[in-house]
Short mmCIF file of C-alpha atoms in Angstrom, two decimals:
data_model
loop_
_atom_site.label_atom_id
_atom_site.label_comp_id
_atom_site.label_asym_id
_atom_site.label_seq_id
_atom_site.Cartn_x
_atom_site.Cartn_y
_atom_site.Cartn_z
CA GLU F 1 -1.73 -10.35 -15.40
CA PRO F 2 -2.78 -11.71 -12.14
CA GLU F 3 -5.88 -10.12 -10.41
CA VAL F 4 -8.34 -10.48 -7.54
CA THR F 5 -11.50 -11.82 -8.07
CA GLN F 6 -14.88 -11.45 -6.64
CA THR F 7 -18.23 -13.23 -6.71
CA PRO F 8 -21.07 -12.31 -6.93
CA SER F 9 -20.69 -8.81 -8.79
CA HIS F 10 -24.15 -8.22 -7.22
CA GLN F 11 -26.02 -9.85 -4.34
CA VAL F 12 -29.88 -8.91 -3.38
CA THR F 13 -31.07 -10.02 -0.07
CA GLN F 14 -33.76 -9.55 2.55
CA MET F 15 -33.02 -8.03 5.81
CA GLY F 16 -32.05 -10.44 8.55
CA GLN F 17 -30.66 -12.66 6.37
CA GLU F 18 -27.02 -13.82 6.08
CA VAL F 19 -24.70 -13.42 3.15
CA ILE F 20 -21.30 -14.49 2.05
CA LEU F 21 -19.26 -12.46 -0.02
CA ARG F 22 -16.27 -14.45 -1.77
CA CYS F 23 -13.05 -13.31 -3.08
CA VAL F 24 -9.98 -15.22 -4.39
CA PRO F 25 -6.59 -13.31 -3.63
CA ILE F 26 -3.47 -13.28 -6.13
CA SER F 27 -1.90 -16.50 -5.27
CA ASN F 28 1.27 -15.76 -3.68
CA HIS F 29 -0.20 -12.93 -1.64
CA LEU F 30 -0.27 -13.13 2.00
CA TYR F 31 -2.39 -10.10 3.18
CA PHE F 32 -6.00 -10.14 2.51
CA TYR F 33 -8.23 -7.01 3.29
CA TRP F 34 -12.17 -6.03 3.09
CA TYR F 35 -13.42 -2.54 2.30
CA ARG F 36 -16.91 -1.14 2.10
CA GLN F 37 -18.46 1.68 -0.13
CA ILE F 38 -21.65 3.16 0.78
CA LEU F 39 -23.17 4.59 -2.74
CA GLY F 40 -21.64 8.25 -3.22
CA GLN F 41 -19.57 7.79 -0.29
CA LYS F 42 -15.78 7.22 0.50
CA VAL F 43 -14.15 3.96 0.77
CA GLU F 44 -13.41 2.14 4.28
CA PHE F 45 -11.49 -0.22 5.79
CA LEU F 46 -13.47 -2.98 7.11
CA VAL F 47 -10.59 -5.54 8.27
CA SER F 48 -7.39 -6.81 7.32
CA PHE F 49 -5.97 -10.57 7.94
CA TYR F 50 -2.57 -12.41 7.59
CA ASN F 51 -1.23 -15.37 8.90
CA ASN F 52 -5.47 -17.06 9.14
CA GLU F 53 -5.87 -14.44 11.76
CA ILE F 54 -7.15 -10.70 12.03
CA SER F 55 -4.55 -8.41 12.21
CA GLU F 56 -6.57 -5.05 12.20
CA LYS F 57 -10.06 -4.41 12.02
CA SER F 58 -12.33 -1.06 12.26
CA GLU F 59 -15.28 -0.15 14.26
CA ILE F 60 -17.47 -0.77 11.35
CA PHE F 61 -16.39 -4.75 11.79
CA ASP F 62 -18.63 -5.50 14.56
CA ASP F 63 -20.05 -8.98 15.77
CA GLN F 64 -21.96 -8.84 12.63
CA PHE F 65 -19.05 -9.61 10.40
CA SER F 66 -16.44 -12.27 10.27
CA VAL F 67 -14.07 -13.13 7.82
CA GLU F 68 -12.45 -16.80 6.62
CA ARG F 69 -9.98 -18.17 4.67
CA PRO F 70 -11.51 -21.79 4.31
CA ASP F 71 -9.12 -23.26 1.84
CA GLY F 72 -5.74 -22.05 0.03
CA SER F 73 -7.33 -19.68 -2.17
CA ASN F 74 -10.47 -18.28 -1.10
CA PHE F 75 -11.45 -15.55 1.43
CA THR F 76 -14.72 -14.92 2.81
CA LEU F 77 -16.68 -12.11 3.86
CA LYS F 78 -19.80 -13.31 6.27
CA ILE F 79 -22.58 -10.59 6.94
CA ARG F 80 -25.23 -12.13 9.42
CA SER F 81 -28.35 -10.49 9.72
CA THR F 82 -28.00 -8.08 7.24
CA LYS F 83 -29.68 -4.63 7.78
CA LEU F 84 -30.63 -1.89 5.32
CA GLU F 85 -27.43 0.33 5.73
CA ASP F 86 -25.23 -2.56 5.02
CA SER F 87 -25.92 -1.95 1.40
CA ALA F 88 -22.92 -0.91 -0.31
CA MET F 89 -19.71 -2.30 -2.61
CA TYR F 90 -17.69 -4.43 -0.65
CA PHE F 91 -14.15 -4.59 -2.42
CA CYS F 92 -11.73 -7.20 -1.63
CA ALA F 93 -8.07 -6.55 -1.83
CA SER F 94 -4.72 -8.41 -1.67
CA ARG F 95 -1.53 -7.43 -0.87
CA ASP F 96 2.14 -8.55 -2.01
CA ILE F 97 5.48 -6.30 -0.55
CA GLU F 98 4.51 -3.44 -2.61
CA GLU F 99 1.41 -2.95 -3.72
CA GLN F 100 -2.20 -3.55 -2.71
CA PHE F 101 -4.78 -5.10 -5.23
CA PHE F 102 -8.36 -4.36 -5.21
CA GLY F 103 -11.17 -6.45 -6.89
CA PRO F 104 -13.86 -5.19 -8.74
CA GLY F 105 -16.10 -5.37 -5.94
CA THR F 106 -19.89 -6.92 -5.30
CA ARG F 107 -22.55 -4.46 -4.60
CA LEU F 108 -24.48 -5.65 -1.78
CA THR F 109 -28.26 -4.35 -1.97
CA VAL F 110 -30.43 -5.14 1.30
CA LEU F 111 -34.21 -4.85 1.08
CA GLY V 1 -5.22 9.17 13.41
CA ASP V 2 -4.56 8.87 9.93
CA SER V 3 -6.67 10.78 7.67
CA VAL V 4 -6.90 12.24 4.05
CA THR V 5 -8.60 15.29 2.87
CA GLN V 6 -9.21 15.89 -0.89
CA MET V 7 -11.09 18.73 -2.47
CA GLU V 8 -14.70 18.45 -3.18
CA GLY V 9 -16.39 18.24 -6.36
CA PRO V 10 -17.48 17.85 -8.81
CA VAL V 11 -15.01 19.31 -11.00
CA THR V 12 -16.14 20.45 -14.60
CA LEU V 13 -13.61 20.75 -17.10
CA SER V 14 -13.67 21.16 -20.92
CA GLU V 15 -11.69 18.87 -22.78
CA GLU V 16 -7.59 19.55 -23.18
CA ALA V 17 -8.09 21.85 -19.49
CA PHE V 18 -5.40 21.57 -16.77
CA LEU V 19 -6.67 19.40 -13.72
CA THR V 20 -5.22 19.81 -10.32
CA ILE V 21 -7.02 17.93 -7.60
CA ASN V 22 -5.90 18.85 -4.26
CA CYS V 23 -4.73 16.06 -1.44
CA THR V 24 -3.54 16.45 1.94
CA TYR V 25 -3.01 14.03 4.73
CA THR V 26 -2.41 13.49 8.12
CA ALA V 27 0.01 10.79 9.53
CA THR V 28 2.58 9.61 11.52
CA GLY V 29 5.69 8.09 10.08
CA TYR V 30 6.33 8.04 6.26
CA PRO V 31 2.89 6.61 4.59
CA SER V 32 3.23 5.45 1.09
CA LEU V 33 0.70 7.78 -0.98
CA PHE V 34 -1.79 6.43 -4.01
CA TRP V 35 -4.34 8.01 -6.37
CA TYR V 36 -7.00 5.50 -7.10
CA VAL V 37 -9.82 6.05 -9.99
CA GLN V 38 -12.89 4.48 -10.23
CA TYR V 39 -15.16 4.63 -13.74
CA PRO V 40 -18.86 4.63 -13.54
CA GLY V 41 -20.08 1.17 -12.36
CA GLU V 42 -16.42 -0.28 -11.73
CA GLY V 43 -14.12 -1.16 -9.18
CA LEU V 44 -10.98 1.02 -7.98
CA GLN V 45 -7.97 1.26 -10.29
CA LEU V 46 -4.48 2.30 -8.85
CA LEU V 47 -3.53 5.17 -11.16
CA LEU V 48 -0.28 6.48 -9.57
CA LYS V 49 1.83 5.82 -6.13
CA ALA V 50 4.97 7.25 -4.42
CA THR V 51 6.23 5.85 -1.86
CA LYS V 52 8.56 8.38 -0.16
CA ALA V 53 9.35 12.19 -0.13
CA ASP V 54 9.71 14.14 -3.26
CA ASP V 55 8.84 10.90 -5.48
CA LYS V 56 6.66 11.44 -8.26
CA GLY V 57 4.05 9.36 -9.12
CA SER V 58 2.75 9.19 -12.86
CA ASN V 59 0.87 7.54 -15.29
CA LYS V 60 -1.27 8.23 -18.15
CA GLY V 61 -0.48 11.93 -18.37
CA PHE V 62 -1.59 12.09 -14.72
CA GLU V 63 1.27 13.13 -12.26
CA ALA V 64 1.30 13.49 -8.07
CA THR V 65 4.29 14.49 -6.00
CA TYR V 66 5.06 13.47 -2.47
CA ARG V 67 5.42 16.46 -0.58
CA LYS V 68 6.03 15.87 3.13
CA GLU V 69 6.63 19.23 3.80
CA THR V 70 3.24 20.34 3.00
CA THR V 71 2.05 17.01 3.26
CA SER V 72 0.48 16.93 0.05
CA PHE V 73 0.16 14.64 -3.09
CA HIS V 74 -2.14 16.77 -5.50
CA LEU V 75 -3.23 15.40 -8.81
CA GLU V 76 -2.26 17.06 -12.24
CA LYS V 77 -3.02 16.39 -15.32
CA GLY V 78 -1.96 18.47 -18.52
CA SER V 79 -4.54 18.11 -20.77
CA VAL V 80 -7.78 16.01 -19.87
CA GLN V 81 -10.06 14.07 -21.97
CA VAL V 82 -13.55 13.14 -22.07
CA SER V 83 -12.55 9.44 -20.97
CA ASP V 84 -10.73 10.97 -17.86
CA SER V 85 -14.37 11.56 -16.60
CA ALA V 86 -14.50 9.36 -13.15
CA VAL V 87 -14.22 9.44 -9.46
CA TYR V 88 -10.57 10.00 -8.00
CA PHE V 89 -9.75 8.97 -4.80
CA CYS V 90 -6.43 10.21 -2.85
CA ALA V 91 -5.19 7.36 -0.17
CA LEU V 92 -2.57 6.66 2.07
CA ARG V 93 -1.39 3.51 3.50
CA ARG V 94 0.84 3.02 6.80
CA ASN V 95 3.89 0.78 6.03
CA THR V 96 3.55 -0.81 9.31
CA GLY V 97 1.13 -2.99 11.28
CA GLY V 98 -1.68 -4.07 8.82
CA PHE V 99 -0.91 -1.63 6.23
CA LYS V 100 -4.56 -0.76 5.65
CA THR V 101 -5.39 1.87 3.12
CA ILE V 102 -7.02 5.19 3.82
CA PHE V 103 -8.96 7.28 1.16
CA GLY V 104 -10.33 10.53 0.84
CA ALA V 105 -14.10 11.19 0.02
CA GLY V 106 -13.39 11.17 -3.83
CA THR V 107 -13.39 13.72 -6.25
CA ARG V 108 -15.77 13.30 -9.05
CA LEU V 109 -14.21 14.75 -12.40
CA PHE V 110 -16.96 15.37 -15.51
CA VAL V 111 -14.91 16.18 -18.53
CA LYS V 112 -17.02 17.87 -21.48
CA ALA V 113 -16.03 17.80 -24.97
#
């Protein structure tokens, strides 16, 4: 069964550093998403991406964040100059016509 | 804007007890509704869904019915098991625009043997 994959599973970084979180969506899907879950809190929408551009973003998704689909398979989330409060689980998702499939998440820890 | 409200946890039950986790939503139009489950240390798994009013989603003994008149999608299971211990998220997705999913705060369920 096809699935969304994410790497790394856990990323530790120093405050102020840049991180890139990687996702491989399901191959025939056209819509891609990033969500964030701060420990013990709800899952929050960050951004949706379609046809090589952002289709919607939340107020959380400020200039510190960017997304890219650098090739036909990967979908990345870049966080510039990380802050302590960026520590969270980041979920990638991709969608076909009916359903959204979530990846297992990347746990980002900012020290 | 769209939102999902679900009952606060934690909910603690004994094995074989009946489970209800309440969920209500606010949305314009006709969203699709979902329940996701998150086991400790894992990601989000789709548990069940309903795409229109009066639809009943079901999976692994869990059920939820899309009630447009009460804007609710309560999760139920007749007999819980220890292995059902997890966090349960109610969610909605608008079927227009970017199709983002909006989640409730999550309800943690503990089932005791």
